[in-house]
XYZ file of C-alpha atoms in Angstrom:
442
model
C -0.011 -64.205 19.899
C 1.575 -66.867 17.700
C 4.474 -67.502 15.347
C 3.467 -67.638 11.682
C 6.716 -69.069 10.392
C 10.284 -69.993 11.363
C 12.933 -70.426 8.698
C 16.659 -71.122 8.568
C 18.718 -69.217 6.007
C 22.435 -69.128 5.227
C 24.851 -67.779 2.644
C 25.833 -70.264 -0.035
C 29.127 -69.456 -1.762
C 27.710 -70.431 -5.176
C 24.024 -69.504 -4.888
C 24.143 -66.624 -2.434
C 21.526 -66.209 0.333
C 19.030 -69.031 0.419
C 16.350 -70.541 2.635
C 17.210 -74.118 3.521
C 14.420 -75.019 5.952
C 11.090 -73.349 6.657
C 8.072 -74.182 8.804
C 5.395 -74.317 7.468
C 6.550 -75.325 4.003
C 6.123 -72.795 1.179
C 5.847 -69.881 3.596
C 8.776 -68.193 1.836
C 9.136 -68.457 -1.935
C 12.737 -68.209 -3.183
C 11.984 -65.787 -6.055
C 9.285 -64.482 -8.356
C 10.634 -66.745 -11.111
C 9.891 -69.896 -9.135
C 7.210 -71.830 -11.079
C 5.459 -72.975 -7.913
C 2.457 -71.838 -5.956
C 2.265 -68.133 -4.954
C 4.044 -67.182 -1.744
C 2.104 -67.514 1.479
C 3.964 -64.676 3.158
C 6.635 -63.051 0.938
C 9.390 -63.555 -1.605
C 12.813 -64.281 -0.160
C 14.609 -62.319 -2.905
C 12.900 -59.147 -1.687
C 14.191 -59.502 1.882
C 17.430 -61.482 1.520
C 19.655 -58.425 2.076
C 18.165 -58.051 5.570
C 18.223 -61.766 6.371
C 21.811 -62.372 5.271
C 23.358 -58.899 5.541
C 26.929 -57.728 5.244
C 29.289 -58.845 7.989
C 29.138 -55.422 9.683
C 25.451 -55.944 10.473
C 25.825 -59.452 11.858
C 25.605 -60.448 15.525
C 22.832 -57.996 16.309
C 19.058 -58.135 16.352
C 17.368 -57.118 13.114
C 13.623 -56.583 12.843
C 11.574 -55.223 9.948
C 8.098 -55.507 8.429
C 7.040 -56.882 5.072
C 3.543 -57.602 3.692
C 1.966 -56.953 7.114
C 4.347 -59.395 8.794
C 7.198 -58.689 11.184
C 10.463 -60.593 10.830
C 12.923 -60.969 13.705
C 16.370 -62.382 13.105
C 19.858 -62.407 14.562
C 22.265 -62.935 11.637
C 25.440 -64.603 12.848
C 28.842 -64.648 11.197
C 31.626 -67.166 11.932
C 35.103 -66.707 10.509
C 37.236 -69.768 9.780
C 39.365 -70.891 6.872
C 37.355 -74.143 6.659
C 34.455 -72.202 5.198
C 34.120 -71.011 1.612
C 35.277 -67.372 1.512
C 36.538 -67.970 5.084
C 33.215 -67.105 6.667
C 29.818 -68.622 7.355
C 26.707 -66.463 7.818
C 23.399 -67.947 8.964
C 20.129 -66.711 10.458
C 17.125 -68.219 12.230
C 14.135 -65.935 11.561
C 10.805 -65.800 13.380
C 7.813 -64.313 11.531
C 4.847 -62.713 13.366
C 1.874 -60.594 12.420
C 2.951 -56.961 12.169
C 0.412 -55.946 14.821
C 1.680 -58.470 17.399
C 3.613 -57.391 20.486
C 7.070 -58.732 19.676
C 9.216 -57.685 22.633
C 9.036 -61.120 24.269
C 10.393 -62.745 21.067
C 13.611 -60.707 20.992
C 15.446 -62.761 23.627
C 14.147 -65.967 21.996
C 15.694 -65.074 18.635
C 18.987 -64.070 20.268
C 19.192 -67.248 22.343
C 18.381 -69.451 19.362
C 21.154 -67.807 17.315
C 23.738 -68.051 20.088
C 22.898 -71.693 20.768
C 23.459 -72.727 17.154
C 26.574 -70.566 16.970
C 28.011 -72.505 19.908
C 27.030 -75.809 18.276
C 28.674 -74.760 15.034
C 31.872 -73.710 16.788
C 32.018 -76.964 18.771
C 30.955 -79.587 16.240
C 30.268 -77.871 12.898
C 26.581 -78.687 13.418
C 25.188 -76.416 10.674
C 27.981 -76.814 8.155
C 27.857 -80.598 8.262
C 25.103 -81.910 5.971
C 24.368 -84.881 8.218
C 23.800 -83.005 11.478
C 22.079 -79.983 9.956
C 19.388 -82.251 8.478
C 17.791 -82.260 11.939
C 17.273 -78.474 11.844
C 13.846 -78.771 10.199
C 12.544 -81.043 12.947
C 14.003 -78.779 15.635
C 12.474 -75.523 14.369
C 9.164 -77.291 13.747
C 9.099 -78.381 17.371
C 10.174 -74.912 18.560
C 7.308 -73.276 16.684
C 4.724 -75.790 17.892
C 5.796 -75.606 21.547
C 6.112 -71.819 21.706
C 2.694 -71.374 20.099
C 1.077 -73.962 22.381
C 2.906 -73.558 25.678
C 5.024 -70.364 25.360
C 8.098 -72.463 26.186
C 10.088 -75.399 24.882
C 12.786 -77.818 26.022
C 14.036 -79.822 23.048
C 17.135 -82.075 23.231
C 19.579 -81.676 20.327
C 22.175 -84.202 21.438
C 23.494 -85.627 24.694
C 24.947 -82.312 25.882
C 22.799 -79.592 24.237
C 19.127 -78.610 24.596
C 16.992 -75.843 23.107
C 15.472 -74.259 26.217
C 13.297 -71.232 25.379
C 10.516 -69.372 27.169
C 8.294 -66.448 26.204
C 7.977 -64.036 29.096
C 4.957 -61.701 29.005
C 5.764 -58.016 28.700
C 4.065 -56.090 31.489
C 3.450 -52.438 30.595
C 4.543 -49.850 33.168
C 1.809 -48.875 35.630
C -0.028 -45.578 35.358
C 1.504 -42.704 37.362
C 0.597 -42.830 41.036
C -1.259 -39.785 42.360
C -1.499 -38.554 45.943
C -5.268 -39.186 46.025
C -5.064 -42.777 44.755
C -6.172 -45.445 47.217
C -4.269 -48.772 46.966
C -6.137 -51.975 47.755
C -4.229 -55.198 48.379
C -4.897 -58.264 46.240
C -2.480 -60.495 48.183
C -1.727 -61.230 51.818
C 1.426 -59.219 52.396
C 2.296 -61.075 55.587
C 2.697 -64.282 53.585
C 5.190 -62.845 51.083
C 7.027 -60.066 52.953
C 10.294 -60.716 54.748
C 13.091 -58.717 56.377
C 14.877 -58.253 53.040
C 12.141 -56.014 51.655
C 12.807 -52.314 51.171
C 12.505 -50.427 54.466
C 10.002 -47.918 53.087
C 7.945 -50.788 51.694
C 7.879 -52.462 55.110
C 6.736 -49.219 56.738
C 3.860 -48.494 54.358
C 2.416 -52.026 54.023
C 0.448 -51.902 57.339
C -1.416 -48.789 56.158
C -2.616 -50.199 52.834
C -6.174 -50.923 53.935
C -8.379 -49.832 51.026
C -9.190 -46.538 52.776
C -5.967 -44.532 53.041
C -4.753 -42.514 50.072
C -1.100 -42.597 49.022
C -0.521 -39.228 50.684
C -2.165 -40.429 53.888
C -0.145 -43.645 53.871
C 3.093 -41.640 53.677
C 1.979 -39.524 56.642
C 0.888 -42.458 58.793
C 4.049 -44.409 58.036
C 6.228 -41.332 58.564
C 7.794 -42.109 55.196
C 9.061 -39.914 52.388
C 6.182 -39.196 50.011
C 8.259 -39.686 46.831
C 9.589 -43.028 48.052
C 6.073 -44.051 49.067
C 4.808 -43.385 45.546
C 7.638 -45.483 44.100
C 6.810 -48.362 46.437
C 3.108 -48.197 45.571
C 3.984 -48.117 41.865
C 6.148 -51.212 42.344
C 3.323 -53.060 44.096
C 0.942 -52.076 41.294
C 3.402 -53.292 38.629
C 3.537 -56.763 40.166
C -0.209 -57.003 40.712
C -0.062 -56.879 44.514
C -2.502 -53.959 44.628
C -5.105 -52.211 42.538
C -5.891 -48.500 42.570
C -9.256 -46.849 43.190
C -10.303 -43.331 44.117
C -10.993 -41.917 47.571
C -14.400 -42.988 48.868
C -16.584 -40.258 50.363
C -20.305 -40.188 50.895
C -20.369 -36.968 48.876
C -19.133 -38.872 45.800
C -21.398 -39.534 42.855
C -21.414 -42.846 40.972
C -23.332 -44.293 38.049
C -23.431 -47.627 36.218
C -22.092 -48.162 32.705
C -22.688 -50.706 29.933
C -20.472 -53.310 31.660
C -23.342 -53.887 34.090
C -24.591 -56.515 31.626
C -21.480 -58.623 32.320
C -22.223 -58.461 36.044
C -25.851 -59.449 35.510
C -24.906 -62.508 33.435
C -22.125 -63.784 35.716
C -23.606 -65.877 38.539
C -20.181 -66.315 40.138
C -19.958 -62.545 40.568
C -23.424 -62.555 42.132
C -22.267 -64.802 44.954
C -18.974 -62.944 45.328
C -20.793 -59.637 45.599
C -23.335 -60.947 48.123
C -20.639 -62.161 50.496
C -18.384 -59.178 49.962
C -20.794 -56.321 50.621
C -22.419 -57.875 53.688
C -21.736 -56.001 56.919
C -23.016 -58.648 59.310
C -23.071 -61.985 57.471
C -26.615 -61.598 56.162
C -26.725 -61.929 52.375
C -28.819 -59.573 50.293
C -30.695 -61.200 47.401
C -29.298 -60.396 43.961
C -32.404 -58.644 42.513
C -32.186 -56.145 45.385
C -28.451 -55.688 44.799
C -29.102 -55.004 41.111
C -31.838 -52.488 41.927
C -29.482 -50.683 44.308
C -26.739 -50.441 41.698
C -29.075 -49.197 38.973
C -30.489 -46.563 41.328
C -27.071 -44.879 41.465
C -27.044 -42.060 38.940
C -25.551 -38.707 38.069
C -26.824 -35.913 40.268
C -27.276 -38.181 43.298
C -24.563 -38.369 45.957
C -23.929 -41.532 47.946
C -25.212 -39.888 51.124
C -28.512 -38.992 49.402
C -28.720 -42.442 47.816
C -28.080 -44.051 51.227
C -30.935 -42.096 52.784
C -33.282 -43.086 49.962
C -32.416 -46.776 50.416
C -31.780 -46.859 54.166
C -34.003 -49.880 54.813
C -32.459 -52.045 52.091
C -28.918 -51.022 53.077
C -29.156 -51.976 56.754
C -27.119 -55.177 56.157
C -24.768 -53.626 53.568
C -21.330 -52.051 53.942
C -21.837 -49.077 51.634
C -18.151 -48.445 50.967
C -17.550 -52.053 49.978
C -20.739 -52.001 47.889
C -19.455 -49.022 45.881
C -15.896 -50.256 45.572
C -17.044 -53.683 44.377
C -18.733 -51.996 41.420
C -15.645 -49.846 40.731
C -13.301 -52.822 40.911
C -15.418 -54.997 38.634
C -15.780 -52.155 36.155
C -19.544 -51.622 35.931
C -19.578 -48.508 38.149
C -17.788 -45.241 37.464
C -17.104 -42.132 39.514
C -18.440 -38.727 38.498
C -15.689 -36.260 39.408
C -16.161 -32.537 40.192
C -13.804 -29.965 38.664
C -13.729 -26.324 39.845
C -13.077 -23.937 36.948
C -12.360 -20.218 37.238
C -14.620 -18.283 34.895
C -13.349 -14.728 35.443
C -10.018 -13.492 36.763
C -11.272 -9.943 37.372
C -10.235 -8.670 33.960
C -13.203 -10.116 32.154
C -11.187 -13.047 30.795
C -13.153 -16.304 30.837
C -11.277 -19.605 31.079
C -12.278 -21.814 28.099
C -13.470 -25.206 29.345
C -13.156 -27.114 26.083
C -9.397 -26.546 25.823
C -8.607 -27.906 29.267
C -7.433 -31.492 29.737
C -9.145 -33.698 32.261
C -6.925 -35.409 34.827
C -8.866 -38.244 36.376
C -8.264 -41.682 37.763
C -8.961 -43.326 34.441
C -11.124 -46.287 33.539
C -11.786 -48.741 36.303
C -12.932 -51.477 33.976
C -9.606 -53.322 34.180
C -9.418 -53.331 37.970
C -9.720 -56.662 39.743
C -9.000 -57.799 43.247
C -10.164 -57.732 46.845
C -11.122 -54.771 49.026
C -10.299 -54.684 52.703
C -10.717 -52.250 55.549
C -13.531 -50.546 57.436
C -15.990 -48.067 55.918
C -15.179 -44.372 56.067
C -17.538 -41.399 56.150
C -16.493 -37.922 55.078
C -19.650 -35.893 55.539
C -17.842 -32.663 54.696
C -17.603 -33.828 51.117
C -21.388 -33.672 50.687
C -21.432 -29.873 50.800
C -21.828 -29.380 47.062
C -23.694 -32.609 46.322
C -27.084 -30.930 45.952
C -25.669 -28.893 43.078
C -24.219 -31.851 41.213
C -24.969 -31.754 37.518
C -25.358 -27.970 37.525
C -22.891 -25.098 37.437
C -22.335 -23.510 40.823
C -20.976 -19.976 40.975
C -19.384 -18.788 44.172
C -17.981 -15.441 45.195
C -16.780 -13.471 48.180
C -19.463 -13.349 50.823
C -19.600 -10.866 53.668
C -17.677 -11.801 56.773
C -16.159 -14.995 55.195
C -12.553 -15.518 56.218
C -10.488 -16.666 53.234
C -6.825 -17.684 53.297
C -5.685 -15.912 50.133
C -2.166 -17.321 50.482
C -3.308 -20.752 49.303
C -2.121 -21.544 45.747
C -5.635 -22.210 44.526
C -5.455 -20.511 41.150
C -3.350 -23.284 39.609
C -6.125 -25.771 40.401
C -8.867 -23.812 38.655
C -7.965 -24.806 35.092
C -10.498 -27.588 34.621
C -7.823 -30.275 34.912
C -7.926 -30.815 38.700
C -10.797 -32.537 40.461
C -11.531 -32.197 44.166
C -9.765 -35.436 45.102
C -6.550 -34.033 43.667
C -6.974 -30.584 45.225
C -7.942 -31.846 48.679
C -5.057 -34.288 48.780
C -2.464 -31.781 47.566
C -3.587 -29.102 50.035
C -4.332 -31.685 52.760
C -7.726 -30.100 53.373
C -11.271 -31.401 53.373
C -13.571 -30.556 50.506
C -15.485 -28.240 52.834
C -12.302 -26.270 53.590
C -11.363 -26.081 49.921
C -14.828 -24.852 48.959
C -14.606 -22.231 51.702
C -11.355 -20.900 50.262
C -12.640 -21.111 46.703
C -15.360 -18.647 47.697
C -12.779 -15.934 46.980
C -13.023 -16.718 43.254
C -15.884 -16.813 40.747
C -15.905 -20.458 39.680
C -18.035 -23.142 38.095
C -18.072 -26.712 39.388
C -18.270 -29.042 36.440
C -19.224 -32.723 36.719
C -17.435 -35.192 34.455
């Protein structure tokens, strides 16, 4: 992200709108009739109505695109009988690539305009030919410092300074789901005090890398909606990351980002120390073999049995979550889909959206907490990768009052269903036996 050009423009009573100073030089050509080199960015005549607009459009942010560049300005109008036509309109314009994120430049443009407006009102800084001659040097320094350091502090005179800073725009976090598991990336005890939100203080002790958001609300005896808002706030400020619920019935596989893990020796050492259950470090070739042996159709419990000897010094949960956090391991989710509602109508799978946790490639941070085993989740593991049809079996007690039908649309995986209904996967599968379904792996 960088500024391509900054220029100062004003309205001349005889010549109309004109560019007085520009950095770099020749970035803006006055007109197509100018017998000089072709314009680097654009012709000023083509955009002058937006740079020096009518008085009604002054004192507000104006942004527009031209020739694949975005221009941000804050045209300012001062009224005084000392000026020609009793008014003075000027504008400091910042030029970026059209594709650049420009939100952080809006306050910079506004502050720059208001600073020079105050200088003009106090000392006639821009109207006076002597003092305004320093404008070129000032905007040159502004551009260089913002591009290099994202901030600047440039003295104008004894009592005025250009003090600007580009603040990064953080996008809002993804919606928090009941089955999401927050993992701390900071030590809360070192930053939390008595002024923190009461709900936040109640839920912090239960953020251990194991408990889901729903479970945290229950353990903290806190309102679930408020708990989600607190977790979202922690995610926004980078205090936590989000992973899925770990069960030994889960299925994981590596992706192409494994190459980054293989080539990063720092990650090798981090992984060795992190996954150890007793202080004994596993050699990296063995770690790599274990990760590559994870595959679709193989649950963690089956994989653990196959590699029991090599995993004796390994915390399996931390081993899996390290791969998820670093982005080279992904979760294969299971989605129950109703295939017949009794009237012969089959639910189309291709038209159903998939609601999952999302990519884990951007997750970074530390995992804490003890391992957790949910053996009930392994019930359908043997069928992973294949469609499993269930129906009503003799003597099976089914709670038909459960609102299961709304989950059988191909958009809800078992993590979501189990968390919403507060049941284990075994209990959910038992109740799903009342419906003809397929379990689809994605």
